[in-house]
């Protein structure tokens, strides 16, 4: 029985909040004897950390030497402390029994979404600390997830159509075999998880070579930027993939596709200087190899 057996109860059932929202919580604990402390406070921190290492070699006295370089960045979004009892100085006492302290913390509108990546993260931490003079502080914590809303209706680029064209020239033993033209069209650029992407595909094969398949993918690319020992690192993943074909030599094929955008977390990292998340539409044409 004591402070560290207590709990933080938040008004969000899954501990998730939007940027600009207010976190309301309660610290609840019970103790069997009187305690002396300087202050009890709730502290919320939000930050971005980027880190990776790279291996290199250099010449030292006519021999090669290996060494490792650390690349990193740090950025702070919130570091707010509110006292629930006591303060920064003085001596205060709590009698035995059950205690409950309410608190509230405002999340700034500028906070980016919580994010976890291979080379960096955006994290938010909520802790309640008992500050004890000349003793080790005691603390309990609760995980916090921040969601920064992203309204595609307010993003002008999201309303722009997409037209992706690939023109190929084919040669066999230095002899011209013909050309192909593949066009992929979407009515708008921005889509949400669960939404349907209407995709038009048209392939005109003017060559003597069969096209085995056409592949369309949506790839997620996450870029991490380091300020200390500057550099970038990238994490890639395929979100969506579809294959159509074949397109025989000297023929034309067209498809009207309805592609479901899969359920996934969407991260608004506009106010994060060191991590970018982008989505890219890619088109591939594969020839039939004899």
PDB file of C-alpha atoms in Angstrom:
ATOM      1  CA  UNK A   1       0.000   0.000   0.000  1.00  0.00           C
ATOM      2  CA  UNK A   2       1.379   3.396  -0.961  1.00  0.00           C
ATOM      3  CA  UNK A   3       1.896   5.900  -3.767  1.00  0.00           C
ATOM      4  CA  UNK A   4       3.525   3.479  -6.192  1.00  0.00           C
ATOM      5  CA  UNK A   5       0.553   1.124  -5.871  1.00  0.00           C
ATOM      6  CA  UNK A   6      -1.708   3.950  -7.008  1.00  0.00           C
ATOM      7  CA  UNK A   7      -2.950   4.722 -10.510  1.00  0.00           C
ATOM      8  CA  UNK A   8      -3.586   7.523 -12.966  1.00  0.00           C
ATOM      9  CA  UNK A   9      -7.156   7.537 -14.297  1.00  0.00           C
ATOM     10  CA  UNK A  10      -7.736   9.552 -17.483  1.00  0.00           C
ATOM     11  CA  UNK A  11     -11.010  10.685 -19.058  1.00  0.00           C
ATOM     12  CA  UNK A  12     -10.122   8.998 -22.370  1.00  0.00           C
ATOM     13  CA  UNK A  13     -10.736   5.217 -22.229  1.00  0.00           C
ATOM     14  CA  UNK A  14      -7.775   4.465 -24.528  1.00  0.00           C
ATOM     15  CA  UNK A  15      -5.539   7.335 -23.329  1.00  0.00           C
ATOM     16  CA  UNK A  16      -5.697   8.953 -26.791  1.00  0.00           C
ATOM     17  CA  UNK A  17      -6.178  12.696 -27.282  1.00  0.00           C
ATOM     18  CA  UNK A  18      -6.259  15.151 -30.155  1.00  0.00           C
ATOM     19  CA  UNK A  19      -3.858  18.057 -30.476  1.00  0.00           C
ATOM     20  CA  UNK A  20      -5.524  21.051 -28.845  1.00  0.00           C
ATOM     21  CA  UNK A  21      -7.560  18.882 -26.465  1.00  0.00           C
ATOM     22  CA  UNK A  22      -7.389  19.041 -22.655  1.00  0.00           C
ATOM     23  CA  UNK A  23      -6.335  15.955 -20.713  1.00  0.00           C
ATOM     24  CA  UNK A  24      -8.354  15.500 -17.526  1.00  0.00           C
ATOM     25  CA  UNK A  25      -7.056  12.966 -15.042  1.00  0.00           C
ATOM     26  CA  UNK A  26      -7.030  11.850 -11.431  1.00  0.00           C
ATOM     27  CA  UNK A  27      -4.245  10.505  -9.272  1.00  0.00           C
ATOM     28  CA  UNK A  28      -5.625   7.885  -6.855  1.00  0.00           C
ATOM     29  CA  UNK A  29      -3.612   6.134  -4.166  1.00  0.00           C
ATOM     30  CA  UNK A  30      -3.885   4.928  -0.578  1.00  0.00           C
ATOM     31  CA  UNK A  31      -1.328   4.919   2.231  1.00  0.00           C
ATOM     32  CA  UNK A  32      -1.242   3.442   5.716  1.00  0.00           C
ATOM     33  CA  UNK A  33       0.924   6.057   7.421  1.00  0.00           C
ATOM     34  CA  UNK A  34       1.729   9.733   7.259  1.00  0.00           C
ATOM     35  CA  UNK A  35       4.081  10.812   4.462  1.00  0.00           C
ATOM     36  CA  UNK A  36       6.231  13.913   4.170  1.00  0.00           C
ATOM     37  CA  UNK A  37       6.971  15.445   0.781  1.00  0.00           C
ATOM     38  CA  UNK A  38       7.893  18.676  -0.942  1.00  0.00           C
ATOM     39  CA  UNK A  39       5.381  18.482  -3.788  1.00  0.00           C
ATOM     40  CA  UNK A  40       3.256  16.157  -5.912  1.00  0.00           C
ATOM     41  CA  UNK A  41       3.054  17.132  -9.565  1.00  0.00           C
ATOM     42  CA  UNK A  42       1.891  15.839 -12.937  1.00  0.00           C
ATOM     43  CA  UNK A  43       4.276  16.336 -15.832  1.00  0.00           C
ATOM     44  CA  UNK A  44       3.634  15.802 -19.528  1.00  0.00           C
ATOM     45  CA  UNK A  45       6.460  15.692 -22.035  1.00  0.00           C
ATOM     46  CA  UNK A  46       6.288  15.403 -25.813  1.00  0.00           C
ATOM     47  CA  UNK A  47       9.337  15.097 -28.029  1.00  0.00           C
ATOM     48  CA  UNK A  48      10.892  13.680 -31.191  1.00  0.00           C
ATOM     49  CA  UNK A  49      14.063  11.604 -31.130  1.00  0.00           C
ATOM     50  CA  UNK A  50      15.891  10.440 -34.259  1.00  0.00           C
ATOM     51  CA  UNK A  51      18.893   8.120 -34.031  1.00  0.00           C
ATOM     52  CA  UNK A  52      20.888   5.669 -36.105  1.00  0.00           C
ATOM     53  CA  UNK A  53      24.522   4.705 -36.597  1.00  0.00           C
ATOM     54  CA  UNK A  54      26.651   4.285 -39.717  1.00  0.00           C
ATOM     55  CA  UNK A  55      29.905   2.367 -40.096  1.00  0.00           C
ATOM     56  CA  UNK A  56      32.915   3.870 -41.885  1.00  0.00           C
ATOM     57  CA  UNK A  57      36.604   3.218 -42.474  1.00  0.00           C
ATOM     58  CA  UNK A  58      39.554   5.593 -42.464  1.00  0.00           C
ATOM     59  CA  UNK A  59      43.291   5.441 -42.985  1.00  0.00           C
ATOM     60  CA  UNK A  60      45.409   5.659 -39.834  1.00  0.00           C
ATOM     61  CA  UNK A  61      49.183   5.184 -40.193  1.00  0.00           C
ATOM     62  CA  UNK A  62      48.796   3.390 -43.535  1.00  0.00           C
ATOM     63  CA  UNK A  63      46.191   0.960 -42.228  1.00  0.00           C
ATOM     64  CA  UNK A  64      42.401   0.872 -42.349  1.00  0.00           C
ATOM     65  CA  UNK A  65      40.474   1.552 -39.172  1.00  0.00           C
ATOM     66  CA  UNK A  66      36.734   1.062 -38.679  1.00  0.00           C
ATOM     67  CA  UNK A  67      34.649   3.545 -36.734  1.00  0.00           C
ATOM     68  CA  UNK A  68      30.988   4.271 -36.051  1.00  0.00           C
ATOM     69  CA  UNK A  69      29.191   7.599 -36.433  1.00  0.00           C
ATOM     70  CA  UNK A  70      26.014   8.371 -34.486  1.00  0.00           C
ATOM     71  CA  UNK A  71      23.375  10.477 -36.238  1.00  0.00           C
ATOM     72  CA  UNK A  72      20.681  12.085 -34.095  1.00  0.00           C
ATOM     73  CA  UNK A  73      18.080  14.831 -33.694  1.00  0.00           C
ATOM     74  CA  UNK A  74      15.851  15.994 -30.864  1.00  0.00           C
ATOM     75  CA  UNK A  75      12.836  18.291 -30.778  1.00  0.00           C
ATOM     76  CA  UNK A  76      10.514  19.239 -27.906  1.00  0.00           C
ATOM     77  CA  UNK A  77       6.764  19.902 -28.267  1.00  0.00           C
ATOM     78  CA  UNK A  78       5.519  20.105 -24.679  1.00  0.00           C
ATOM     79  CA  UNK A  79       7.055  19.995 -21.208  1.00  0.00           C
ATOM     80  CA  UNK A  80       4.358  21.068 -18.777  1.00  0.00           C
ATOM     81  CA  UNK A  81       4.238  20.565 -15.020  1.00  0.00           C
ATOM     82  CA  UNK A  82       1.265  21.182 -12.717  1.00  0.00           C
ATOM     83  CA  UNK A  83       1.400  20.740  -8.937  1.00  0.00           C
ATOM     84  CA  UNK A  84      -1.362  18.672  -7.333  1.00  0.00           C
ATOM     85  CA  UNK A  85      -0.165  19.281  -3.768  1.00  0.00           C
ATOM     86  CA  UNK A  86       2.688  21.213  -2.198  1.00  0.00           C
ATOM     87  CA  UNK A  87       5.157  23.028  -4.423  1.00  0.00           C
ATOM     88  CA  UNK A  88       8.804  23.488  -5.343  1.00  0.00           C
ATOM     89  CA  UNK A  89       9.866  24.050  -1.742  1.00  0.00           C
ATOM     90  CA  UNK A  90       8.713  23.588   1.823  1.00  0.00           C
ATOM     91  CA  UNK A  91       7.518  20.526   3.721  1.00  0.00           C
ATOM     92  CA  UNK A  92       4.036  19.045   3.436  1.00  0.00           C
ATOM     93  CA  UNK A  93       2.299  16.042   4.958  1.00  0.00           C
ATOM     94  CA  UNK A  94      -0.340  13.534   3.878  1.00  0.00           C
ATOM     95  CA  UNK A  95      -2.299  11.625   6.495  1.00  0.00           C
ATOM     96  CA  UNK A  96      -3.065   7.906   6.177  1.00  0.00           C
ATOM     97  CA  UNK A  97      -6.037   6.959   4.014  1.00  0.00           C
ATOM     98  CA  UNK A  98      -7.224   7.200   0.423  1.00  0.00           C
ATOM     99  CA  UNK A  99      -6.238  10.261  -1.584  1.00  0.00           C
ATOM    100  CA  UNK A 100      -7.461  11.573  -4.920  1.00  0.00           C
ATOM    101  CA  UNK A 101      -6.006  14.560  -6.801  1.00  0.00           C
ATOM    102  CA  UNK A 102      -7.588  15.846 -10.037  1.00  0.00           C
ATOM    103  CA  UNK A 103      -5.486  17.581 -12.686  1.00  0.00           C
ATOM    104  CA  UNK A 104      -5.742  18.878 -16.246  1.00  0.00           C
ATOM    105  CA  UNK A 105      -3.143  19.569 -18.952  1.00  0.00           C
ATOM    106  CA  UNK A 106      -3.738  21.325 -22.272  1.00  0.00           C
ATOM    107  CA  UNK A 107      -2.192  19.678 -25.337  1.00  0.00           C
ATOM    108  CA  UNK A 108      -0.915  22.385 -27.747  1.00  0.00           C
ATOM    109  CA  UNK A 109      -2.509  22.513 -31.207  1.00  0.00           C
ATOM    110  CA  UNK A 110       0.981  22.319 -32.703  1.00  0.00           C
ATOM    111  CA  UNK A 111       1.774  18.856 -31.323  1.00  0.00           C
ATOM    112  CA  UNK A 112       2.379  16.267 -34.083  1.00  0.00           C
ATOM    113  CA  UNK A 113       0.940  12.752 -33.972  1.00  0.00           C
ATOM    114  CA  UNK A 114       2.520  10.025 -31.874  1.00  0.00           C
ATOM    115  CA  UNK A 115       4.755   7.941 -34.128  1.00  0.00           C
ATOM    116  CA  UNK A 116       7.103   4.955 -33.896  1.00  0.00           C
ATOM    117  CA  UNK A 117       9.641   4.224 -36.646  1.00  0.00           C
ATOM    118  CA  UNK A 118      12.826   2.257 -37.197  1.00  0.00           C
ATOM    119  CA  UNK A 119      15.101   5.280 -36.795  1.00  0.00           C
ATOM    120  CA  UNK A 120      13.019   7.680 -34.749  1.00  0.00           C
ATOM    121  CA  UNK A 121       9.816   8.373 -32.865  1.00  0.00           C
ATOM    122  CA  UNK A 122       7.438  11.031 -31.565  1.00  0.00           C
ATOM    123  CA  UNK A 123       6.383  10.172 -28.012  1.00  0.00           C
ATOM    124  CA  UNK A 124       4.323  11.666 -25.217  1.00  0.00           C
ATOM    125  CA  UNK A 125       4.780  10.769 -21.554  1.00  0.00           C
ATOM    126  CA  UNK A 126       2.559  11.564 -18.586  1.00  0.00           C
ATOM    127  CA  UNK A 127       4.024  11.060 -15.120  1.00  0.00           C
ATOM    128  CA  UNK A 128       2.931  11.907 -11.603  1.00  0.00           C
ATOM    129  CA  UNK A 129       5.870  12.454  -9.266  1.00  0.00           C
ATOM    130  CA  UNK A 130       6.244  12.740  -5.500  1.00  0.00           C
ATOM    131  CA  UNK A 131       9.117  15.179  -4.974  1.00  0.00           C
ATOM    132  CA  UNK A 132      10.822  14.329  -1.687  1.00  0.00           C
ATOM    133  CA  UNK A 133      13.604  16.468  -0.229  1.00  0.00           C
ATOM    134  CA  UNK A 134      16.907  14.584   0.126  1.00  0.00           C
ATOM    135  CA  UNK A 135      15.262  11.334  -1.040  1.00  0.00           C
ATOM    136  CA  UNK A 136      14.713   9.579  -4.353  1.00  0.00           C
ATOM    137  CA  UNK A 137      11.514  10.775  -6.024  1.00  0.00           C
ATOM    138  CA  UNK A 138       8.695   8.306  -6.584  1.00  0.00           C
ATOM    139  CA  UNK A 139       6.682   8.288  -9.797  1.00  0.00           C
ATOM    140  CA  UNK A 140       3.968   6.461 -11.708  1.00  0.00           C
ATOM    141  CA  UNK A 141       3.216   6.919 -15.401  1.00  0.00           C
ATOM    142  CA  UNK A 142       0.485   6.442 -17.982  1.00  0.00           C
ATOM    143  CA  UNK A 143       0.949   6.021 -21.755  1.00  0.00           C
ATOM    144  CA  UNK A 144      -0.442   8.850 -23.877  1.00  0.00           C
ATOM    145  CA  UNK A 145      -1.195   8.844 -27.607  1.00  0.00           C
ATOM    146  CA  UNK A 146      -1.644  12.128 -29.454  1.00  0.00           C
ATOM    147  CA  UNK A 147      -3.523  12.338 -32.747  1.00  0.00           C
ATOM    148  CA  UNK A 148      -2.981  15.450 -34.861  1.00  0.00           C
ATOM    149  CA  UNK A 149      -6.051  15.730 -37.127  1.00  0.00           C
ATOM    150  CA  UNK A 150      -5.489  15.960 -40.874  1.00  0.00           C
ATOM    151  CA  UNK A 151      -8.417  17.352 -42.880  1.00  0.00           C
ATOM    152  CA  UNK A 152      -7.976  16.536 -46.568  1.00  0.00           C
ATOM    153  CA  UNK A 153     -10.749  19.000 -47.418  1.00  0.00           C
ATOM    154  CA  UNK A 154      -8.414  21.816 -46.346  1.00  0.00           C
ATOM    155  CA  UNK A 155      -5.428  20.518 -48.328  1.00  0.00           C
ATOM    156  CA  UNK A 156      -5.489  21.928 -51.858  1.00  0.00           C
ATOM    157  CA  UNK A 157      -3.104  19.282 -53.220  1.00  0.00           C
ATOM    158  CA  UNK A 158      -5.489  16.505 -52.128  1.00  0.00           C
ATOM    159  CA  UNK A 159      -8.086  17.664 -54.681  1.00  0.00           C
ATOM    160  CA  UNK A 160      -5.703  17.599 -57.645  1.00  0.00           C
ATOM    161  CA  UNK A 161      -6.049  14.700 -60.122  1.00  0.00           C
ATOM    162  CA  UNK A 162      -3.188  12.300 -60.854  1.00  0.00           C
ATOM    163  CA  UNK A 163      -2.006  11.232 -64.310  1.00  0.00           C
ATOM    164  CA  UNK A 164       0.983   8.877 -64.355  1.00  0.00           C
ATOM    165  CA  UNK A 165       2.365   8.002 -67.792  1.00  0.00           C
ATOM    166  CA  UNK A 166       5.108   5.565 -68.754  1.00  0.00           C
ATOM    167  CA  UNK A 167       6.478   5.450 -72.317  1.00  0.00           C
ATOM    168  CA  UNK A 168       8.839   2.613 -73.230  1.00  0.00           C
ATOM    169  CA  UNK A 169      10.927   1.852 -76.310  1.00  0.00           C
ATOM    170  CA  UNK A 170      11.861  -1.797 -76.936  1.00  0.00           C
ATOM    171  CA  UNK A 171      14.824  -3.108 -78.882  1.00  0.00           C
ATOM    172  CA  UNK A 172      15.974  -6.657 -79.573  1.00  0.00           C
ATOM    173  CA  UNK A 173      19.516  -7.275 -80.806  1.00  0.00           C
ATOM    174  CA  UNK A 174      19.730  -3.556 -81.590  1.00  0.00           C
ATOM    175  CA  UNK A 175      16.629  -3.802 -83.794  1.00  0.00           C
ATOM    176  CA  UNK A 176      13.642  -1.570 -82.978  1.00  0.00           C
ATOM    177  CA  UNK A 177      10.739  -3.690 -81.673  1.00  0.00           C
ATOM    178  CA  UNK A 178       8.254  -0.866 -81.042  1.00  0.00           C
ATOM    179  CA  UNK A 179       6.903   1.187 -78.159  1.00  0.00           C
ATOM    180  CA  UNK A 180       4.248   1.090 -75.449  1.00  0.00           C
ATOM    181  CA  UNK A 181       2.303   3.803 -73.653  1.00  0.00           C
ATOM    182  CA  UNK A 182       0.782   3.137 -70.228  1.00  0.00           C
ATOM    183  CA  UNK A 183      -1.397   5.720 -68.506  1.00  0.00           C
ATOM    184  CA  UNK A 184      -2.790   5.588 -64.941  1.00  0.00           C
ATOM    185  CA  UNK A 185      -5.353   8.205 -63.849  1.00  0.00           C
ATOM    186  CA  UNK A 186      -6.993   9.015 -60.502  1.00  0.00           C
ATOM    187  CA  UNK A 187      -9.590  11.770 -60.004  1.00  0.00           C
ATOM    188  CA  UNK A 188      -7.948  13.174 -56.832  1.00  0.00           C
ATOM    189  CA  UNK A 189      -4.672  12.835 -54.910  1.00  0.00           C
ATOM    190  CA  UNK A 190      -5.885  12.507 -51.306  1.00  0.00           C
ATOM    191  CA  UNK A 191      -7.586   9.396 -49.890  1.00  0.00           C
ATOM    192  CA  UNK A 192      -8.419   8.129 -46.398  1.00  0.00           C
ATOM    193  CA  UNK A 193      -8.170   4.579 -44.985  1.00  0.00           C
ATOM    194  CA  UNK A 194     -11.287   2.616 -45.928  1.00  0.00           C
ATOM    195  CA  UNK A 195     -11.979   4.828 -48.934  1.00  0.00           C
ATOM    196  CA  UNK A 196     -12.152   3.474 -52.496  1.00  0.00           C
ATOM    197  CA  UNK A 197      -9.619   4.696 -55.063  1.00  0.00           C
ATOM    198  CA  UNK A 198     -11.072   4.670 -58.606  1.00  0.00           C
ATOM    199  CA  UNK A 199      -8.133   3.980 -60.917  1.00  0.00           C
ATOM    200  CA  UNK A 200      -8.186   4.018 -64.717  1.00  0.00           C
ATOM    201  CA  UNK A 201      -5.441   2.070 -66.476  1.00  0.00           C
ATOM    202  CA  UNK A 202      -4.857   2.180 -70.219  1.00  0.00           C
ATOM    203  CA  UNK A 203      -2.007   0.431 -72.017  1.00  0.00           C
ATOM    204  CA  UNK A 204      -1.320   0.777 -75.743  1.00  0.00           C
ATOM    205  CA  UNK A 205       1.270  -1.792 -76.798  1.00  0.00           C
ATOM    206  CA  UNK A 206       2.583  -0.779 -80.241  1.00  0.00           C
ATOM    207  CA  UNK A 207       5.474  -3.213 -80.110  1.00  0.00           C
ATOM    208  CA  UNK A 208       6.118  -6.779 -81.228  1.00  0.00           C
ATOM    209  CA  UNK A 209       6.794  -7.724 -77.583  1.00  0.00           C
ATOM    210  CA  UNK A 210       4.126  -9.031 -75.187  1.00  0.00           C
ATOM    211  CA  UNK A 211       3.683  -7.154 -71.912  1.00  0.00           C
ATOM    212  CA  UNK A 212       3.355  -9.783 -69.186  1.00  0.00           C
ATOM    213  CA  UNK A 213       1.905  -7.530 -66.474  1.00  0.00           C
ATOM    214  CA  UNK A 214       1.405  -3.988 -65.260  1.00  0.00           C
ATOM    215  CA  UNK A 215       1.952  -3.339 -61.555  1.00  0.00           C
ATOM    216  CA  UNK A 216       0.618  -0.345 -59.646  1.00  0.00           C
ATOM    217  CA  UNK A 217       1.736   0.246 -56.069  1.00  0.00           C
ATOM    218  CA  UNK A 218       1.270   2.821 -53.334  1.00  0.00           C
ATOM    219  CA  UNK A 219       4.410   3.019 -51.232  1.00  0.00           C
ATOM    220  CA  UNK A 220       4.908   4.689 -47.878  1.00  0.00           C
ATOM    221  CA  UNK A 221       8.264   6.401 -47.466  1.00  0.00           C
ATOM    222  CA  UNK A 222       9.411   7.663 -44.066  1.00  0.00           C
ATOM    223  CA  UNK A 223      12.409  10.000 -44.042  1.00  0.00           C
ATOM    224  CA  UNK A 224      14.417  10.605 -40.865  1.00  0.00           C
ATOM    225  CA  UNK A 225      16.726  13.630 -40.657  1.00  0.00           C
ATOM    226  CA  UNK A 226      19.692  13.959 -38.320  1.00  0.00           C
ATOM    227  CA  UNK A 227      21.050  17.323 -37.175  1.00  0.00           C
ATOM    228  CA  UNK A 228      23.995  15.967 -35.177  1.00  0.00           C
ATOM    229  CA  UNK A 229      26.288  14.450 -37.831  1.00  0.00           C
ATOM    230  CA  UNK A 230      23.778  15.458 -40.526  1.00  0.00           C
ATOM    231  CA  UNK A 231      22.249  12.859 -42.795  1.00  0.00           C
ATOM    232  CA  UNK A 232      19.024  11.103 -43.747  1.00  0.00           C
ATOM    233  CA  UNK A 233      17.737   7.565 -43.418  1.00  0.00           C
ATOM    234  CA  UNK A 234      14.676   6.043 -45.037  1.00  0.00           C
ATOM    235  CA  UNK A 235      12.107   3.388 -44.177  1.00  0.00           C
ATOM    236  CA  UNK A 236       9.864   2.062 -46.973  1.00  0.00           C
ATOM    237  CA  UNK A 237       6.765  -0.114 -47.048  1.00  0.00           C
ATOM    238  CA  UNK A 238       4.227  -1.157 -49.693  1.00  0.00           C
ATOM    239  CA  UNK A 239       0.716  -0.080 -48.687  1.00  0.00           C
ATOM    240  CA  UNK A 240      -1.203  -1.223 -51.763  1.00  0.00           C
ATOM    241  CA  UNK A 241      -0.387  -3.313 -54.835  1.00  0.00           C
ATOM    242  CA  UNK A 242      -2.369  -4.473 -57.860  1.00  0.00           C
ATOM    243  CA  UNK A 243      -1.304  -6.324 -61.024  1.00  0.00           C
ATOM    244  CA  UNK A 244      -3.088  -6.411 -64.375  1.00  0.00           C
ATOM    245  CA  UNK A 245      -2.292  -7.932 -67.746  1.00  0.00           C
ATOM    246  CA  UNK A 246      -1.177  -9.345 -70.035  1.00  0.00           C
ATOM    247  CA  UNK A 247      -1.157  -6.906 -72.948  1.00  0.00           C
ATOM    248  CA  UNK A 248      -0.263  -8.832 -76.125  1.00  0.00           C
ATOM    249  CA  UNK A 249       1.895  -7.304 -78.827  1.00  0.00           C
ATOM    250  CA  UNK A 250       0.155  -4.717 -81.027  1.00  0.00           C
ATOM    251  CA  UNK A 251      -2.929  -4.489 -78.817  1.00  0.00           C
ATOM    252  CA  UNK A 252      -4.639  -2.186 -76.309  1.00  0.00           C
ATOM    253  CA  UNK A 253      -6.042  -3.030 -72.885  1.00  0.00           C
ATOM    254  CA  UNK A 254      -7.976  -0.883 -70.398  1.00  0.00           C
ATOM    255  CA  UNK A 255      -9.127  -1.485 -66.822  1.00  0.00           C
ATOM    256  CA  UNK A 256     -11.370   0.472 -64.445  1.00  0.00           C
ATOM    257  CA  UNK A 257     -10.267  -0.526 -60.946  1.00  0.00           C
ATOM    258  CA  UNK A 258     -11.815   0.077 -57.526  1.00  0.00           C
ATOM    259  CA  UNK A 259      -9.001  -0.203 -54.978  1.00  0.00           C
ATOM    260  CA  UNK A 260      -9.736  -0.234 -51.249  1.00  0.00           C
ATOM    261  CA  UNK A 261      -7.348   1.854 -49.171  1.00  0.00           C
ATOM    262  CA  UNK A 262      -6.375  -0.471 -46.287  1.00  0.00           C
ATOM    263  CA  UNK A 263      -6.970   0.378 -42.642  1.00  0.00           C
ATOM    264  CA  UNK A 264      -3.825   1.980 -41.213  1.00  0.00           C
ATOM    265  CA  UNK A 265      -2.671   4.736 -38.909  1.00  0.00           C
ATOM    266  CA  UNK A 266      -2.302   8.138 -40.548  1.00  0.00           C
ATOM    267  CA  UNK A 267       0.365  10.380 -39.056  1.00  0.00           C
ATOM    268  CA  UNK A 268       0.250  14.156 -39.240  1.00  0.00           C
ATOM    269  CA  UNK A 269       3.880  15.158 -38.707  1.00  0.00           C
ATOM    270  CA  UNK A 270       3.685  18.607 -40.304  1.00  0.00           C
ATOM    271  CA  UNK A 271       5.032  20.250 -37.140  1.00  0.00           C
ATOM    272  CA  UNK A 272       7.850  17.697 -36.761  1.00  0.00           C
ATOM    273  CA  UNK A 273      11.116  18.932 -38.290  1.00  0.00           C
ATOM    274  CA  UNK A 274      12.955  15.606 -38.355  1.00  0.00           C
ATOM    275  CA  UNK A 275      10.493  12.952 -39.634  1.00  0.00           C
ATOM    276  CA  UNK A 276       8.417  13.026 -42.838  1.00  0.00           C
ATOM    277  CA  UNK A 277       5.825  10.452 -43.967  1.00  0.00           C
ATOM    278  CA  UNK A 278       4.906  10.480 -47.660  1.00  0.00           C
ATOM    279  CA  UNK A 279       2.916   8.215 -49.966  1.00  0.00           C
ATOM    280  CA  UNK A 280       3.882   7.675 -53.599  1.00  0.00           C
ATOM    281  CA  UNK A 281       2.066   6.085 -56.537  1.00  0.00           C
ATOM    282  CA  UNK A 282       4.380   3.957 -58.697  1.00  0.00           C
ATOM    283  CA  UNK A 283       3.866   2.285 -62.075  1.00  0.00           C
ATOM    284  CA  UNK A 284       5.834  -0.706 -63.428  1.00  0.00           C
ATOM    285  CA  UNK A 285       5.597  -2.471 -66.798  1.00  0.00           C
ATOM    286  CA  UNK A 286       7.062  -5.987 -67.160  1.00  0.00           C
ATOM    287  CA  UNK A 287       7.786  -7.587 -70.527  1.00  0.00           C
ATOM    288  CA  UNK A 288       7.233 -11.254 -71.245  1.00  0.00           C
ATOM    289  CA  UNK A 289      10.637 -12.882 -71.423  1.00  0.00           C
ATOM    290  CA  UNK A 290      10.971 -15.873 -73.752  1.00  0.00           C
TER     291      UNK A 290
END
